[in-house]
Coordinates of C-alpha atoms (C1' of nucleotides) in Angstrom, one line a residue:
Chain P
M1 CA 124.6 108.7 106.6
D2 CA 123.8 111.6 104.8
K3 CA 125.3 112.8 101.5
P4 CA 125.1 116.6 101.7
N5 CA 126.3 117.1 98.2
I6 CA 123.4 115.2 96.8
K7 CA 121.2 117.4 99.0
D8 CA 122.7 120.4 97.6
T9 CA 122.5 119.2 94.0
V10 CA 119.0 118.4 94.3
R11 CA 118.4 122.0 95.8
Q12 CA 119.9 123.5 93.1
I13 CA 118.0 121.6 90.4
F14 CA 114.8 122.4 92.2
T15 CA 115.7 126.1 92.4
E16 CA 116.3 126.0 88.6
Y17 CA 113.1 124.4 88.1
L18 CA 111.2 126.9 90.4
T19 CA 112.8 129.9 88.4
A20 CA 112.2 128.5 85.0
N21 CA 108.5 128.1 85.8
G22 CA 107.8 131.2 87.7
H23 CA 107.2 129.5 91.0
R24 CA 108.3 131.0 94.3
K25 CA 111.2 129.4 96.4
T26 CA 109.6 129.1 99.7
P27 CA 111.1 127.6 102.7
E28 CA 108.5 124.9 102.9
R29 CA 109.3 123.7 99.5
Y30 CA 113.0 123.2 100.4
A31 CA 112.2 121.6 103.8
I32 CA 110.0 119.2 101.8
L33 CA 112.8 118.4 99.5
D34 CA 115.3 118.0 102.1
T35 CA 113.1 115.6 104.1
I36 CA 112.3 113.5 101.1
Y37 CA 116.0 113.2 100.3
S38 CA 116.8 111.8 103.8
I39 CA 114.3 109.1 103.3
E40 CA 115.5 105.8 102.1
G41 CA 112.9 103.9 100.1
H42 CA 109.4 104.5 99.5
F43 CA 106.9 106.7 101.5
D44 CA 103.4 107.8 101.4
I45 CA 102.1 111.5 102.2
D46 CA 101.1 110.5 105.5
T47 CA 104.5 109.2 106.5
L48 CA 106.1 112.4 105.0
Y49 CA 103.6 114.4 107.0
S50 CA 104.6 112.8 110.4
L51 CA 108.1 113.0 109.7
M52 CA 108.0 117.0 109.2
A53 CA 105.5 117.4 112.1
N54 CA 108.1 116.0 114.6
Q55 CA 110.7 118.5 113.2
E56 CA 109.9 121.6 115.2
N57 CA 111.1 124.1 112.8
F58 CA 109.1 122.8 109.8
R59 CA 105.3 121.6 110.2
V60 CA 103.7 121.9 106.7
S61 CA 100.1 121.0 105.7
R62 CA 99.0 118.1 103.8
A63 CA 97.8 120.4 101.2
T64 CA 101.4 121.7 100.6
L65 CA 102.8 118.4 100.6
Y66 CA 100.5 117.4 97.8
N67 CA 101.2 120.6 95.9
T68 CA 105.0 120.5 96.3
I69 CA 105.2 116.8 95.4
I70 CA 103.6 117.6 92.0
L71 CA 106.4 120.1 91.5
L72 CA 109.1 117.8 92.6
I73 CA 107.6 114.9 90.2
N74 CA 107.7 117.6 87.3
A75 CA 111.2 118.6 88.2
R76 CA 112.1 114.8 87.9
L77 CA 113.2 114.7 91.6
V78 CA 110.4 112.4 92.7
I79 CA 108.9 109.3 91.3
K80 CA 105.3 108.3 92.1
H81 CA 104.2 104.8 92.5
Q82 CA 100.7 103.5 93.3
F83 CA 100.9 100.0 94.8
G84 CA 98.5 99.3 97.8
N85 CA 96.2 101.9 98.8
S86 CA 97.8 105.3 99.0
S87 CA 100.3 106.5 96.6
Q88 CA 103.9 105.8 97.1
Y89 CA 106.7 108.2 96.4
E90 CA 110.5 108.0 96.2
K91 CA 113.5 110.2 95.5
S92 CA 114.7 109.7 91.9
Y93 CA 117.8 111.8 91.5
N94 CA 121.0 109.9 91.6
R95 CA 119.3 106.6 92.2
D96 CA 120.0 103.7 90.0
T97 CA 117.2 102.5 88.0
H98 CA 115.6 99.8 89.8
H99 CA 112.5 97.3 89.5
H100 CA 109.9 96.2 92.2
L101 CA 108.9 92.9 93.2
I102 CA 105.6 93.0 95.1
C103 CA 104.3 89.9 97.2
T104 CA 100.6 89.7 96.4
Q105 CA 100.1 87.9 99.8
C106 CA 101.8 90.1 102.4
G107 CA 102.2 93.3 100.2
K108 CA 106.0 93.6 100.9
V109 CA 107.8 95.5 98.3
T110 CA 111.4 94.7 97.3
E111 CA 113.6 96.4 94.9
F112 CA 116.2 94.9 92.5
Q113 CA 118.3 95.9 89.8
N114 CA 119.0 94.2 86.5
E115 CA 121.0 96.1 83.9
E116 CA 120.0 93.9 81.0
L117 CA 116.3 94.3 81.8
R118 CA 116.7 98.3 82.3
H119 CA 118.6 98.3 79.0
A120 CA 115.7 96.1 77.2
I121 CA 113.2 98.4 78.4
E122 CA 114.8 101.8 77.8
H123 CA 115.7 100.9 74.1
T124 CA 112.2 99.4 73.2
K125 CA 111.4 101.1 70.1
L126 CA 108.2 103.0 70.7
N127 CA 105.9 104.6 68.1
R128 CA 105.1 108.2 68.5
F129 CA 105.9 108.1 72.2
N130 CA 108.7 110.0 74.1
L131 CA 109.8 107.9 77.1
T132 CA 110.7 109.8 80.1
H133 CA 110.6 107.0 82.8
Y134 CA 109.1 103.7 83.6
S135 CA 108.0 101.3 86.4
L136 CA 108.1 97.5 86.3
Y137 CA 106.1 95.8 89.0
I138 CA 106.6 92.1 89.2
Y139 CA 104.1 90.3 91.3
G140 CA 104.2 87.1 92.9
I141 CA 104.8 85.1 96.3
C142 CA 108.0 86.1 98.4
S143 CA 109.8 83.2 99.9
K144 CA 108.6 84.0 103.5
C145 CA 105.1 83.6 102.3
E146 CA 105.9 80.7 100.3
R147 CA 107.3 78.8 103.2
A148 CA 104.4 79.9 105.4
N149 CA 101.9 78.6 103.0
K150 CA 103.7 75.2 102.8
Q151 CA 103.5 75.0 106.6
K152 CA 99.8 75.7 106.6
K153 CA 99.1 73.3 103.9
K154 CA 100.5 70.6 106.0
T155 CA 98.2 71.2 109.0
N156 CA 95.2 72.6 107.5
N157 CA 94.0 72.0 104.1
H158 CA 90.9 73.9 103.4
K159 CA 91.1 77.4 104.5
K160 CA 91.0 80.1 102.1
Q161 CA 93.2 83.5 102.4
I162 CA 93.0 86.4 100.3
Chain F
M1 CA 81.9 90.4 68.3
D2 CA 81.7 88.1 71.1
K3 CA 83.5 85.0 71.7
P4 CA 81.2 82.8 73.6
N5 CA 83.6 80.1 74.0
I6 CA 85.9 82.3 76.1
K7 CA 83.1 83.3 78.3
D8 CA 82.1 79.7 78.9
T9 CA 85.8 78.9 79.6
V10 CA 86.2 81.8 82.3
R11 CA 83.0 80.8 83.9
Q12 CA 84.2 77.3 84.1
I13 CA 87.6 78.5 85.6
F14 CA 85.6 80.7 88.2
T15 CA 83.4 77.8 89.0
E16 CA 86.3 75.7 89.9
Y17 CA 88.0 78.4 91.9
L18 CA 84.8 79.0 93.8
T19 CA 84.4 75.2 94.5
A20 CA 88.1 74.9 95.5
N21 CA 87.7 77.7 97.8
G22 CA 84.5 76.9 99.3
H23 CA 82.8 80.2 97.9
R24 CA 79.1 80.0 96.6
K25 CA 78.3 80.3 92.9
T26 CA 75.8 83.2 93.1
P27 CA 74.4 84.7 89.9
E28 CA 75.8 88.1 90.9
R29 CA 79.2 86.7 90.3
Y30 CA 78.7 85.1 87.1
A31 CA 76.9 88.2 85.9
I32 CA 80.0 90.4 87.0
L33 CA 82.3 87.9 85.4
D34 CA 80.4 88.1 82.1
T35 CA 80.1 91.8 82.0
I36 CA 83.9 92.1 82.5
Y37 CA 84.5 89.7 79.8
S38 CA 82.4 91.9 77.3
I39 CA 84.6 94.8 78.2
E40 CA 87.6 95.6 75.9
G41 CA 90.4 97.4 77.5
H42 CA 90.5 98.9 81.0
F43 CA 87.6 99.8 83.3
D44 CA 87.1 101.1 86.9
I45 CA 84.5 100.0 89.4
D46 CA 82.2 102.9 88.6
T47 CA 82.1 102.0 84.8
L48 CA 81.4 98.4 85.7
Y49 CA 78.8 99.6 88.1
S50 CA 77.0 101.8 85.5
L51 CA 77.2 99.1 82.9
M52 CA 75.5 96.6 85.2
A53 CA 73.1 99.0 86.5
N54 CA 71.9 99.6 82.9
Q55 CA 71.3 95.7 82.3
E56 CA 67.7 95.3 83.6
N57 CA 68.4 91.9 84.9
F58 CA 71.4 92.4 86.9
R59 CA 72.1 95.4 89.1
V60 CA 74.6 94.7 91.7
S61 CA 75.9 96.9 94.5
R62 CA 79.4 98.5 94.6
A63 CA 80.2 96.3 97.7
T64 CA 79.6 93.3 95.7
L65 CA 81.7 94.4 92.7
Y66 CA 84.7 95.1 95.2
N67 CA 84.2 91.7 96.7
T68 CA 83.8 89.8 93.4
I69 CA 86.6 91.5 91.7
I70 CA 89.1 90.1 94.5
L71 CA 87.9 86.7 93.9
L72 CA 88.2 87.1 90.2
I73 CA 91.9 88.7 90.7
N74 CA 92.7 85.6 93.0
A75 CA 91.3 83.2 90.3
R76 CA 93.8 85.0 87.8
L77 CA 91.0 86.2 85.5
V78 CA 91.2 89.8 86.3
I79 CA 94.3 92.1 86.5
K80 CA 94.4 95.2 88.7
H81 CA 96.2 98.3 87.6
Q82 CA 96.5 101.6 89.4
F83 CA 97.1 104.6 87.2
G84 CA 95.3 107.8 87.6
N85 CA 92.9 108.3 90.7
S86 CA 90.9 105.0 90.7
S87 CA 91.9 101.3 90.2
Q88 CA 91.7 100.2 86.8
Y89 CA 90.9 96.6 85.9
E90 CA 91.1 94.3 82.9
K91 CA 90.2 90.7 82.0
S92 CA 93.4 88.6 81.9
Y93 CA 92.3 85.3 80.5
N94 CA 93.5 84.5 77.0
R95 CA 94.8 88.2 76.6
D96 CA 98.3 88.6 75.1
T97 CA 100.6 90.0 77.4
H98 CA 101.0 93.7 76.9
H99 CA 102.6 96.7 78.3
H100 CA 101.3 100.3 78.9
L101 CA 102.3 103.7 77.7
I102 CA 100.9 106.3 79.9
C103 CA 101.1 109.9 78.9
T104 CA 101.9 112.1 81.8
Q105 CA 100.2 114.9 80.6
C106 CA 96.8 114.0 79.3
G107 CA 96.7 110.7 81.1
K108 CA 96.0 108.6 78.0
V109 CA 96.7 104.9 78.4
T110 CA 98.0 102.9 75.5
E111 CA 98.8 99.2 75.2
F112 CA 101.4 97.7 73.2
Q113 CA 103.0 94.3 72.6
N114 CA 106.7 93.3 72.3
E115 CA 107.8 89.8 72.5
E116 CA 111.3 90.4 73.2
L117 CA 110.5 92.6 76.1
R118 CA 108.0 90.0 77.5
H119 CA 110.6 87.5 77.2
A120 CA 113.2 89.4 78.7
I121 CA 111.0 90.2 81.9
E122 CA 109.4 86.7 82.1
H123 CA 112.9 85.1 82.2
T124 CA 114.8 87.5 84.5
K125 CA 116.2 85.6 87.4
L126 CA 114.6 86.3 90.6
N127 CA 116.1 85.4 93.9
R128 CA 113.5 83.9 96.2
F129 CA 110.6 85.1 94.4
N130 CA 108.0 83.3 92.5
L131 CA 106.7 85.3 89.6
T132 CA 103.0 85.2 88.8
H133 CA 102.6 88.2 86.7
Y134 CA 103.8 91.6 86.1
S135 CA 102.9 95.3 84.8
L136 CA 105.3 97.5 82.9
Y137 CA 104.2 101.0 82.8
I138 CA 106.1 103.5 80.5
Y139 CA 105.6 107.2 81.2
G140 CA 106.3 109.9 78.8
I141 CA 104.6 112.3 76.4
C142 CA 102.3 111.1 73.6
S143 CA 102.5 112.4 70.1
K144 CA 99.4 114.4 70.4
C145 CA 100.5 116.5 73.5
E146 CA 103.9 116.8 72.0
R147 CA 102.5 118.4 69.1
A148 CA 100.2 120.6 71.2
N149 CA 103.1 121.5 73.4
K150 CA 105.1 122.7 70.3
Q151 CA 102.2 124.7 69.0
K152 CA 102.0 126.5 72.4
K153 CA 105.7 127.3 72.9
K154 CA 105.5 129.1 69.5
T155 CA 102.8 131.5 70.9
N156 CA 103.2 131.7 74.5
N157 CA 106.6 131.0 76.3
H158 CA 106.0 131.0 80.0
K159 CA 102.8 129.4 81.1
K160 CA 103.3 126.3 83.3
Q161 CA 101.2 123.3 82.9
I162 CA 101.1 120.3 85.4
Chain W
dG1 C1' 102.1 146.2 97.2
dT2 C1' 100.8 142.2 94.9
dC3 C1' 99.7 137.7 94.1
dA4 C1' 101.6 132.9 94.5
dG5 C1' 101.8 129.8 98.2
dT6 C1' 100.2 128.2 102.7
dG7 C1' 97.2 126.3 106.5
dC8 C1' 93.0 124.8 107.8
dA9 C1' 89.0 122.8 107.3
dA10 C1' 85.2 121.3 104.5
dA11 C1' 84.3 118.7 100.5
dC12 C1' 84.8 115.1 97.3
dT13 C1' 86.1 110.6 95.7
dT14 C1' 87.0 105.8 96.3
dT15 C1' 87.0 101.9 99.0
dT16 C1' 85.7 99.4 103.4
dT17 C1' 82.6 98.0 107.0
dG18 C1' 78.6 96.8 109.7
dC19 C1' 74.0 94.8 109.7
dA20 C1' 69.5 93.3 108.4
dA21 C1' 67.6 90.6 104.7
dC22 C1' 68.4 86.9 101.4
dT23 C1' 69.8 82.7 99.3
dA24 C1' 73.0 78.6 97.8
dC25 C1' 74.0 74.8 99.7
Chain Z
dG1 C1' 68.4 75.5 108.6
dT2 C1' 72.7 78.0 108.5
dA3 C1' 76.4 80.4 107.2
dG4 C1' 78.2 82.8 103.2
dT5 C1' 76.5 86.9 100.2
dT6 C1' 74.2 90.8 99.0
dG7 C1' 72.5 95.7 99.3
dC8 C1' 72.3 99.8 101.6
dA9 C1' 74.2 103.2 104.2
dA10 C1' 77.4 104.9 107.1
dA11 C1' 82.3 105.3 107.8
dA12 C1' 87.1 105.4 106.5
dA13 C1' 90.9 106.7 103.9
dG14 C1' 93.2 109.6 100.6
dT15 C1' 93.1 113.7 98.0
dT16 C1' 91.5 118.1 96.4
dT17 C1' 89.4 122.6 96.9
dG18 C1' 87.9 127.2 98.9
dC19 C1' 89.1 130.9 101.4
dA20 C1' 91.6 134.1 104.4
dC21 C1' 96.1 135.2 105.7
dT22 C1' 101.2 135.4 104.8
dG23 C1' 105.4 136.3 102.8
dA24 C1' 108.4 136.0 98.4
dC25 C1' 109.4 138.9 94.8

DNA sequence: GTCAGTGCAAACTTTTTGCAACTAC
DNA sequence: GTAGTTGCAAAAAGTTTGCACTGAC
């Protein structure tokens, strides 16, 4: 399940980042990094907090999570997204670039990959702007909701739904 | 400055939407729509609230702004973005599709257009997903910050900045 | 030993909700 | 007349901040 070599690599990258920027190498920071790199897909601060609270050895405060995640973003090890109400994060090292489909009805987020699209975006000529990364969010109706809607329309023709 | 025909058109679209969904056509709703369509670029709820508070004739509550803006999004007259802390909105009728450059340092958001990119995204084949709209956020360092950073590095080599 | 980093709780900001008053229909 | 809307204020949710204590250096 785990890929220990990736965890080691990101620890090393993080160490280099911390050293280069004069930050301390605290056990909390590494515990957070490790936990994040065990999560598949997106997570928010609260989920991360619960995950770490359950580990007996490392309970960290939310304040530390917020602080550390900023460092991880700057170290390019984590990406921040903002769909829905709370900010969502995901690990970014060694992940293939991917895009997001977001259902405007049920809120479900799906990832997909598309090399042509990635290439088109990354090679867009930008005036006076130094691209580091990007997020593409495609909104629409997922197949499940589409089907549900058709069902509803058959029986009931005038109810709204937001 | 204003294009009255656009405001009329969106009022009509909104009216149709309200009728179709059994919502009431309140003066507040039209006042909000009008105000939004006088704003160039992005705005957040607070800005909109202040704008409308200054108009003597139509002061609406924040709750109504939140309610109405959901209707406008559903009516496809407004788009919601989530950069920075608070949600940002913008009118969407009759606007050219555009993409966003976001400076990760100063937070400045710039729009740009690129037909090839638009075409590539809109014509991506999506499995079981019915695209309605999308947002592309490109992150990086704007030229102003880039220059500022170079200046700083010359004098001071070890300060962090988040 | 020092000061960055941590935990905790309080503060703050943004958004949602409950309820009485209002008004579009 | 009645039910959808509004405004207000309270509450909730997410994030930031202040401060005393701790531990990495």
